[in-house]
Coordinates of C-alpha atoms in Angstrom, one line a residue:
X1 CA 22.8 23.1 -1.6
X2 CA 25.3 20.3 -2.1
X3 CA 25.6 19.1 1.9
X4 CA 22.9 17.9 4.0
X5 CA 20.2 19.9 5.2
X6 CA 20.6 20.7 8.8
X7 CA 17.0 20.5 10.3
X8 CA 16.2 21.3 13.6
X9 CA 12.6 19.4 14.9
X10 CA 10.5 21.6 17.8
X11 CA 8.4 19.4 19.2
X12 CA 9.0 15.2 19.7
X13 CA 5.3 13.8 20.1
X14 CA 3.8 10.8 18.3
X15 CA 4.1 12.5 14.7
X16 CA 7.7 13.3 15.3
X17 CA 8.6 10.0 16.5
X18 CA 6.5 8.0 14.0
X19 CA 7.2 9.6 11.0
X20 CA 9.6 12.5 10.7
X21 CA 12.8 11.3 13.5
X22 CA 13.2 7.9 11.3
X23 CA 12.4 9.2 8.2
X24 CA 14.9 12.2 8.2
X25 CA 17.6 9.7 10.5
X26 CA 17.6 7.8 6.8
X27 CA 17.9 10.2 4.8
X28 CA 21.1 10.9 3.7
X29 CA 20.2 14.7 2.1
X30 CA 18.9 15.7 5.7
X31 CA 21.2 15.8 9.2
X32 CA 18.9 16.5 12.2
X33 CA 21.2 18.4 13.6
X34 CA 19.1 20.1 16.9
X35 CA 15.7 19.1 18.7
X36 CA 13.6 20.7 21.5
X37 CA 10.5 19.9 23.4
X38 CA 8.9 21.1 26.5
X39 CA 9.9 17.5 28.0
X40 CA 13.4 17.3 28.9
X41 CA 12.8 14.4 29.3
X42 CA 11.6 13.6 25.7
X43 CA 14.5 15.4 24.6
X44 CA 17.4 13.5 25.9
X45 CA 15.5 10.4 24.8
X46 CA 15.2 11.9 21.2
X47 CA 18.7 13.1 21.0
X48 CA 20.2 10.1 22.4
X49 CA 18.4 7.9 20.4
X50 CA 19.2 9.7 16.9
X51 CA 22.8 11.0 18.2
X52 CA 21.4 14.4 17.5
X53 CA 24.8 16.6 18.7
X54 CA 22.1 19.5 19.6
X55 CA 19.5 20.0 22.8
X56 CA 17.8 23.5 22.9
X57 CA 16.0 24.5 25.7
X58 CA 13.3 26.3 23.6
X59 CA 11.6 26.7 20.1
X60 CA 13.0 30.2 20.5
X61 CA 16.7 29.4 20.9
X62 CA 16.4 26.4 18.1
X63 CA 14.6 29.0 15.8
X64 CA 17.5 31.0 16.4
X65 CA 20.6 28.9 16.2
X66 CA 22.7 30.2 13.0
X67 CA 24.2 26.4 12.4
X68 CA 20.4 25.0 10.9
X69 CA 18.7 25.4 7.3
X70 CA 15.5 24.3 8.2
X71 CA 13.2 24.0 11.2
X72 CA 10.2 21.4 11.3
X73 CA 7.6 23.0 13.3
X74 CA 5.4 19.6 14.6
X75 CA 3.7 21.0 18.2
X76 CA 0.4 21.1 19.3
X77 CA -2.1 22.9 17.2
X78 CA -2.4 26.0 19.1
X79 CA 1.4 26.8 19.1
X80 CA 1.6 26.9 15.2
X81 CA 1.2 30.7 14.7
X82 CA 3.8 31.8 16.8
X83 CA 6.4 29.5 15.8
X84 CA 5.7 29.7 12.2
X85 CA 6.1 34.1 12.5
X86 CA 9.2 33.5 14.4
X87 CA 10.8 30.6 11.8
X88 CA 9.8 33.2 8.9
X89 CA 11.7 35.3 10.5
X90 CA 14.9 33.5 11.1
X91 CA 15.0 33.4 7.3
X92 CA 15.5 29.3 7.3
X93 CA 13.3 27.0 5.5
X94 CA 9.7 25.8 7.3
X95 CA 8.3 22.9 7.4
X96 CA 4.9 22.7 9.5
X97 CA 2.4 20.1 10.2
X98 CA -1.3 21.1 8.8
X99 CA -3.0 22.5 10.2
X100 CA -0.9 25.6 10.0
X101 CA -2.9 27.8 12.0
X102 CA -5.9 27.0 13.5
X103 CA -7.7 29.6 11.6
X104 CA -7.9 32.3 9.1
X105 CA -7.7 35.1 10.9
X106 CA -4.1 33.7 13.1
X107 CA -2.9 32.9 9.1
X108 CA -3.7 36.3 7.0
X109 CA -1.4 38.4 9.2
X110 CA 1.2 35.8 8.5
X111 CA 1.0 35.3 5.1
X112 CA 2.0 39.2 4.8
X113 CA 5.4 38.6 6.4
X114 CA 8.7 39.5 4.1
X115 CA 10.2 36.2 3.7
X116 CA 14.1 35.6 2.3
X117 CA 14.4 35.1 -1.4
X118 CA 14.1 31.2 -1.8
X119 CA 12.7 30.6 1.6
X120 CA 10.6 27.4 1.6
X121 CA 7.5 27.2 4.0
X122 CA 6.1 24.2 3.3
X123 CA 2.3 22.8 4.7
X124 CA 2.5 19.2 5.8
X125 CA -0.5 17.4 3.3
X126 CA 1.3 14.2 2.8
X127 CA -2.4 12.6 1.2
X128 CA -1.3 14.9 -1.9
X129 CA 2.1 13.3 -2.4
X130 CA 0.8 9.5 -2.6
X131 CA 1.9 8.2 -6.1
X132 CA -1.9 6.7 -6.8
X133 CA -3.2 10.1 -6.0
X134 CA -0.8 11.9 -8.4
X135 CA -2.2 9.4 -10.7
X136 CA -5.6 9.9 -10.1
X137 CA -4.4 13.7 -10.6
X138 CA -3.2 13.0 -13.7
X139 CA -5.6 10.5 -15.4
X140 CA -8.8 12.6 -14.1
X141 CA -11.7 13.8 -16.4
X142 CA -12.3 17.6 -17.2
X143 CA -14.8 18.3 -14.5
X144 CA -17.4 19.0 -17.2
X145 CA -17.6 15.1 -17.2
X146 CA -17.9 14.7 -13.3
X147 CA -21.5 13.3 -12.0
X148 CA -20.4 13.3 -8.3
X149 CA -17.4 12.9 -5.8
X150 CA -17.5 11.2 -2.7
X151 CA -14.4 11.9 -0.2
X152 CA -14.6 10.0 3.1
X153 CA -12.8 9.6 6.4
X154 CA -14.4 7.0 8.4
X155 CA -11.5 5.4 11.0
X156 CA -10.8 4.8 14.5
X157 CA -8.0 7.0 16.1
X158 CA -4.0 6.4 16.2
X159 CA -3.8 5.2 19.9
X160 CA -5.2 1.8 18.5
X161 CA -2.5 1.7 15.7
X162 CA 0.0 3.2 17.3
X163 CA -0.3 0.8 20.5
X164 CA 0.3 -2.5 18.4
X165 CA 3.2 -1.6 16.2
X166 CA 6.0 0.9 17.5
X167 CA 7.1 2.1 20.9
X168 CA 6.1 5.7 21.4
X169 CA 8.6 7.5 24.1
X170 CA 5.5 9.0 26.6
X171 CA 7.4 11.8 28.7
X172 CA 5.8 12.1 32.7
X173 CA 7.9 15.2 32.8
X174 CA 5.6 18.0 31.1
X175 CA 4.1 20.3 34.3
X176 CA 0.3 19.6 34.1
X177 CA -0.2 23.6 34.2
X178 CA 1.0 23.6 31.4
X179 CA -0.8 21.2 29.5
X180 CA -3.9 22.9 31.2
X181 CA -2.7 25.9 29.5
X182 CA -2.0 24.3 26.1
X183 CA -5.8 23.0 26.3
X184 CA -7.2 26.4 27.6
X185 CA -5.3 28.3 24.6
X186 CA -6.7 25.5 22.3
X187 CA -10.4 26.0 23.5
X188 CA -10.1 30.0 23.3
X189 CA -8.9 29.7 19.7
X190 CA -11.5 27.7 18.7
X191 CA -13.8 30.4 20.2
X192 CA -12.5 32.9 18.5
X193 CA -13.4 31.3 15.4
X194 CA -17.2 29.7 16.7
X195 CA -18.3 32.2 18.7
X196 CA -17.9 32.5 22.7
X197 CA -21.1 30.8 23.3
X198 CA -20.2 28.0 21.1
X199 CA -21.5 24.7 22.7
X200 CA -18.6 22.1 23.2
X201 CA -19.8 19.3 20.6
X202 CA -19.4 21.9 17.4
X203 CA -16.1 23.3 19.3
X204 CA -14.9 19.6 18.8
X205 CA -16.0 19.1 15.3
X206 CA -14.4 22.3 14.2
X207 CA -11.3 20.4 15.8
X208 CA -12.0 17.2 13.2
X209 CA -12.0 19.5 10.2
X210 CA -8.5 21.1 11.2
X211 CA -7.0 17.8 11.9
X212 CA -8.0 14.7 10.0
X213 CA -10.4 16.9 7.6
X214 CA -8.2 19.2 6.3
X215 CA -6.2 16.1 4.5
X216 CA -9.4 15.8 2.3
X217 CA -10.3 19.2 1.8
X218 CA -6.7 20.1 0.8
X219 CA -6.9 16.9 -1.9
X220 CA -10.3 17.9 -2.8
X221 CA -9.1 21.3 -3.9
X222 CA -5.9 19.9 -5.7
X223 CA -8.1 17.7 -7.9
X224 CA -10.9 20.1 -8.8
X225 CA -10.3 23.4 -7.4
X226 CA -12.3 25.5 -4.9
X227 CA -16.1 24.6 -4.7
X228 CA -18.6 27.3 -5.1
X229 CA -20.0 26.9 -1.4
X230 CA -21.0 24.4 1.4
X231 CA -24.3 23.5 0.8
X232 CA -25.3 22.1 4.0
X233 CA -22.8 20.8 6.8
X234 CA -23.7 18.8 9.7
X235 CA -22.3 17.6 12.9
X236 CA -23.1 15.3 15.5
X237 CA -21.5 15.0 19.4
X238 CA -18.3 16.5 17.1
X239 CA -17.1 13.1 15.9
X240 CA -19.4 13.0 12.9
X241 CA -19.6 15.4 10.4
X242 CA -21.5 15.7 6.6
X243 CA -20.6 18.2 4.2
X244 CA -21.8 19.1 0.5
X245 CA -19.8 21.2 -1.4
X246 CA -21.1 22.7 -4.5
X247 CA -19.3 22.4 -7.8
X248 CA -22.1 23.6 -10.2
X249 CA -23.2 20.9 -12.0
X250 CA -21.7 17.9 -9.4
X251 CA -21.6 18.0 -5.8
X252 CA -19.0 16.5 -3.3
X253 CA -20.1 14.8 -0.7
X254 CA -17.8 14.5 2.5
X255 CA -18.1 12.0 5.6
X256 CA -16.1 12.0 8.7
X257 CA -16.8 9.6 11.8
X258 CA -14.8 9.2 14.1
X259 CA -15.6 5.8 16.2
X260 CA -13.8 2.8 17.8
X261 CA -14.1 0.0 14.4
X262 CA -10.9 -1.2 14.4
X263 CA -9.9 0.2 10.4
X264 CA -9.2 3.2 8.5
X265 CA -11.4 4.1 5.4
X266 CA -10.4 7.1 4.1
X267 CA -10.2 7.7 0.4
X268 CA -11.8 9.6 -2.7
X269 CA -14.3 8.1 -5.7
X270 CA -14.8 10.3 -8.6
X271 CA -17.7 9.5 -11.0
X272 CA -18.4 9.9 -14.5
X273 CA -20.7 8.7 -16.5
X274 CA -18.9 5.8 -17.6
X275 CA -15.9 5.4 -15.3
X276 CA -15.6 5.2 -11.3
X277 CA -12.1 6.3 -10.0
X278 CA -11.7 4.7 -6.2
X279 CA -8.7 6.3 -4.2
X280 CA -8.0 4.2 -1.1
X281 CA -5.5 5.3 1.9
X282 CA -5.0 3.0 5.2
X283 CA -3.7 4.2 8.2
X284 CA -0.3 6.7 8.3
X285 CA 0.2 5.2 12.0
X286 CA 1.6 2.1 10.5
X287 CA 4.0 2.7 8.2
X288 CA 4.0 1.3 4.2
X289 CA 0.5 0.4 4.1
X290 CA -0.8 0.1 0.8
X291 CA -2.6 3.0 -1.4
X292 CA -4.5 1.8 -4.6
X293 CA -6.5 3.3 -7.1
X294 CA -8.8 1.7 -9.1
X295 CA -10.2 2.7 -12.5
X296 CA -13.7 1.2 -13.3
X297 CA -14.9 1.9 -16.9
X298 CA -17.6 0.8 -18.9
X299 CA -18.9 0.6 -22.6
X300 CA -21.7 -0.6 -23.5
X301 CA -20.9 -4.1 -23.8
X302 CA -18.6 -4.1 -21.6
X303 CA -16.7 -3.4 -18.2
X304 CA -13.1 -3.9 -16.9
X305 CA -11.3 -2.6 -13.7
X306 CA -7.2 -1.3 -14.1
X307 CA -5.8 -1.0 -10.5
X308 CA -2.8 1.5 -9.8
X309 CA -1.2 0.0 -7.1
X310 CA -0.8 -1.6 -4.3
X311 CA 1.9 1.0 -3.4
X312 CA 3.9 0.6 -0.6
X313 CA 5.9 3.9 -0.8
X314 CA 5.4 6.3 2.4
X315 CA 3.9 9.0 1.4
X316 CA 5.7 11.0 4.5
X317 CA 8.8 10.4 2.6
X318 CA 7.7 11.6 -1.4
X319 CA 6.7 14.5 0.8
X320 CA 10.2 14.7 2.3
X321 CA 11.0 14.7 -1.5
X322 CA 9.1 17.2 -2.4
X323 CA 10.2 19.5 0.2
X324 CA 14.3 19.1 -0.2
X325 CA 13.2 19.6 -4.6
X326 CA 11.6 22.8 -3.0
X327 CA 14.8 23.7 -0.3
X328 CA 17.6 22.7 -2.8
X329 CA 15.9 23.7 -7.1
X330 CA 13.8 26.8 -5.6
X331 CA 10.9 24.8 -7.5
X332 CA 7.4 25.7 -6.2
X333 CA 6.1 23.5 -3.9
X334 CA 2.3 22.9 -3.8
X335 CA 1.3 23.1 -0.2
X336 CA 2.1 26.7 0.3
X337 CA 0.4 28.7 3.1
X338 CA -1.6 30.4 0.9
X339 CA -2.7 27.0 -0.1
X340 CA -3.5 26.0 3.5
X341 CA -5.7 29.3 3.7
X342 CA -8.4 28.3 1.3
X343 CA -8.6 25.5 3.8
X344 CA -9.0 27.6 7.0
X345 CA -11.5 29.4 5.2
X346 CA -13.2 26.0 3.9
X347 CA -13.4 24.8 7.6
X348 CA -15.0 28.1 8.9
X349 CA -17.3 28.0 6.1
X350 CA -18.6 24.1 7.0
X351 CA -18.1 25.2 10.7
X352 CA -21.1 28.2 10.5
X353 CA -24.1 24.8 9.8
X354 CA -23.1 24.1 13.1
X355 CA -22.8 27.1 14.7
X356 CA -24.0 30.8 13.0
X357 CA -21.7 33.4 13.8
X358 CA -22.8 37.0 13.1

């Protein structure tokens, strides 16, 4: 594919507008070429402001429109599923936001779709495509060497970030029946993984893992594989949640809290024996932030530190990389949907310490 890739973008929220809208506008491989939101609103402000030359009135029309190669699915949670069948369908290539379903069961069915030879779907992990996590990728231990991981996501939410630092167009135009709607589909598919009786607090953490968990538990995996089990998960009022995955002979330890500290610590530490690899990621919401990774090893006289990094690179746009290599070489890309399943299956797994389902 020599000319740029016409994308079409469903859905214009805070992640569209953050990230993808300016980081496709300057890219010169990529034309966003149609857009469409339930905000009409949010559309004409979108188009307008990107000189986008299409305005569809639906996902269902965009999905459909013969001129685009590729759609970006980035819509509430709960909308995922049906978009992602109906963009398999259309044959063009897929990009969607993690989570891509919001569990198993909506995935499997999906997975088993016939998709057009060299059709790219593509799972939005963008933690996997930071340069000092491909290091850390690269310059880790066998896991026969690994005493214990620690994987951590311990921040306060985007509206903080996002407030300071870039405009966000806020549309008054959506019919609040159908927001109620959207939250009311939301809630019943998180039931229909938890359980009917549910209470409300593990509903919510179930939420965590989907959204800012899954990050981790997709990076975990991509540095040492599945884990053999959960070996205890807790929750607490949904907005903190303890997990201990078992690797055999190490075990990772995960922490989310969610909470209003003003900073975002979310990152990875491997240990061995004699080294201690620190991954460190700031906040996505501002844009360029640093990522590090230090590399702490010791002999037995002595002890030095080798820091990878600061890296300013987004890692949104490696990830833009990595899906055009994907779109335009037919390479492989690494954050297939039946990648994202073994997460889906990971969360439900954590999610039954909160809440048994038989």
């Amino acid at each position: 594919m020599t000319h740029p890739i016409k994308t079409g973008l469903i859905g214009l929220g805070e992640v569209g507008q953050l990230m993808h809208l300016p980081l496709l506008a300057d890219d010169s491989r990529f034309a966003i070429a149609a857009v469409t939101d339930v905000s009409p609103s949010l559309v004409d402000y979108v188009a307008t402001r990107y000189g986008v030359p299409t305005r569809h009135a639906d996902a269902a029309a965009l999905i459909a429109d013969p001129a685009l190669d590729a759609v970006f699915i980035l819509t509430p949670d709960h909308l995922h599923a049906e978009l992602l069948e109906q963009a398999i369908a259309s044959g063009k290539h897929v990009f969607i936001e993690k989570p891509a379903c919001l569990g198993a069961d909506q995935l499997r069915p999906i997975l088993e779709l016939p998709q057009r030879p060299g059709q790219v779907v593509f799972v939005g992990y963008m933690r996997r495509f930071s340069r000092p996590f491909l290091e850390l990728k690269q310059r880790l231990p066998p896991l026969d060497e690994i005493r214990h991981v620690r994987i951590r996501d311990i921040i306060r939410e985007a509206p903080f970030f996002v407030a300071q630092t870039r405009n966000i167009f806020r549309p008054s135009d959506v019919p609040p029946e159908l927001i109620a709607a959207g939250r009311s589909r939301t809630q019943a598919m998180l039931r229909a993984v938890m359980g009917e009786d549910c209470p409300p607090d593990a509903l919510r953490a179930y939420q965590v893992l989907t959204g800012l968990s899954s990050h981790s538990f997709s990076a975990m995996r991509d540095l040492l594989g599945a884990p053999k089990g959960v070996r205890y998960a807790v929750q607490h009022n949904g907005e903190t949640v303890v997990a201990l995955f078992d690797y055999g002979h190490f075990t990772a330890l995960y922490e989310a809290v969610i909470d209003d500290v003003s900073r975002f610590d979310a990152g990875i530490e491997v240990l061995t024996q004699r080294q201690h690899f620190k991954l460190n990621y700031d906040t996505p919401y501002i844009r360029n932030l640093p990522t590090r990774l230090e590399i702490t090893s010791s002999s037995d006289t002595d002890t030095g530190t080798e820091i990878i990094g600061p890296v300013y690179e987004d890692p949104f746009r490696i990830e833009l990389d990595a899906f055009h290599d994907s779109v335009t070489t037919g390479r492989p890309n690494r954050t297939t949907l039946a990648d994202s399943l073994q997460d889906l299956n990971l969360f439900r797994e954590v999610a039954r310490h909160f809440h048994p389902v038989h």
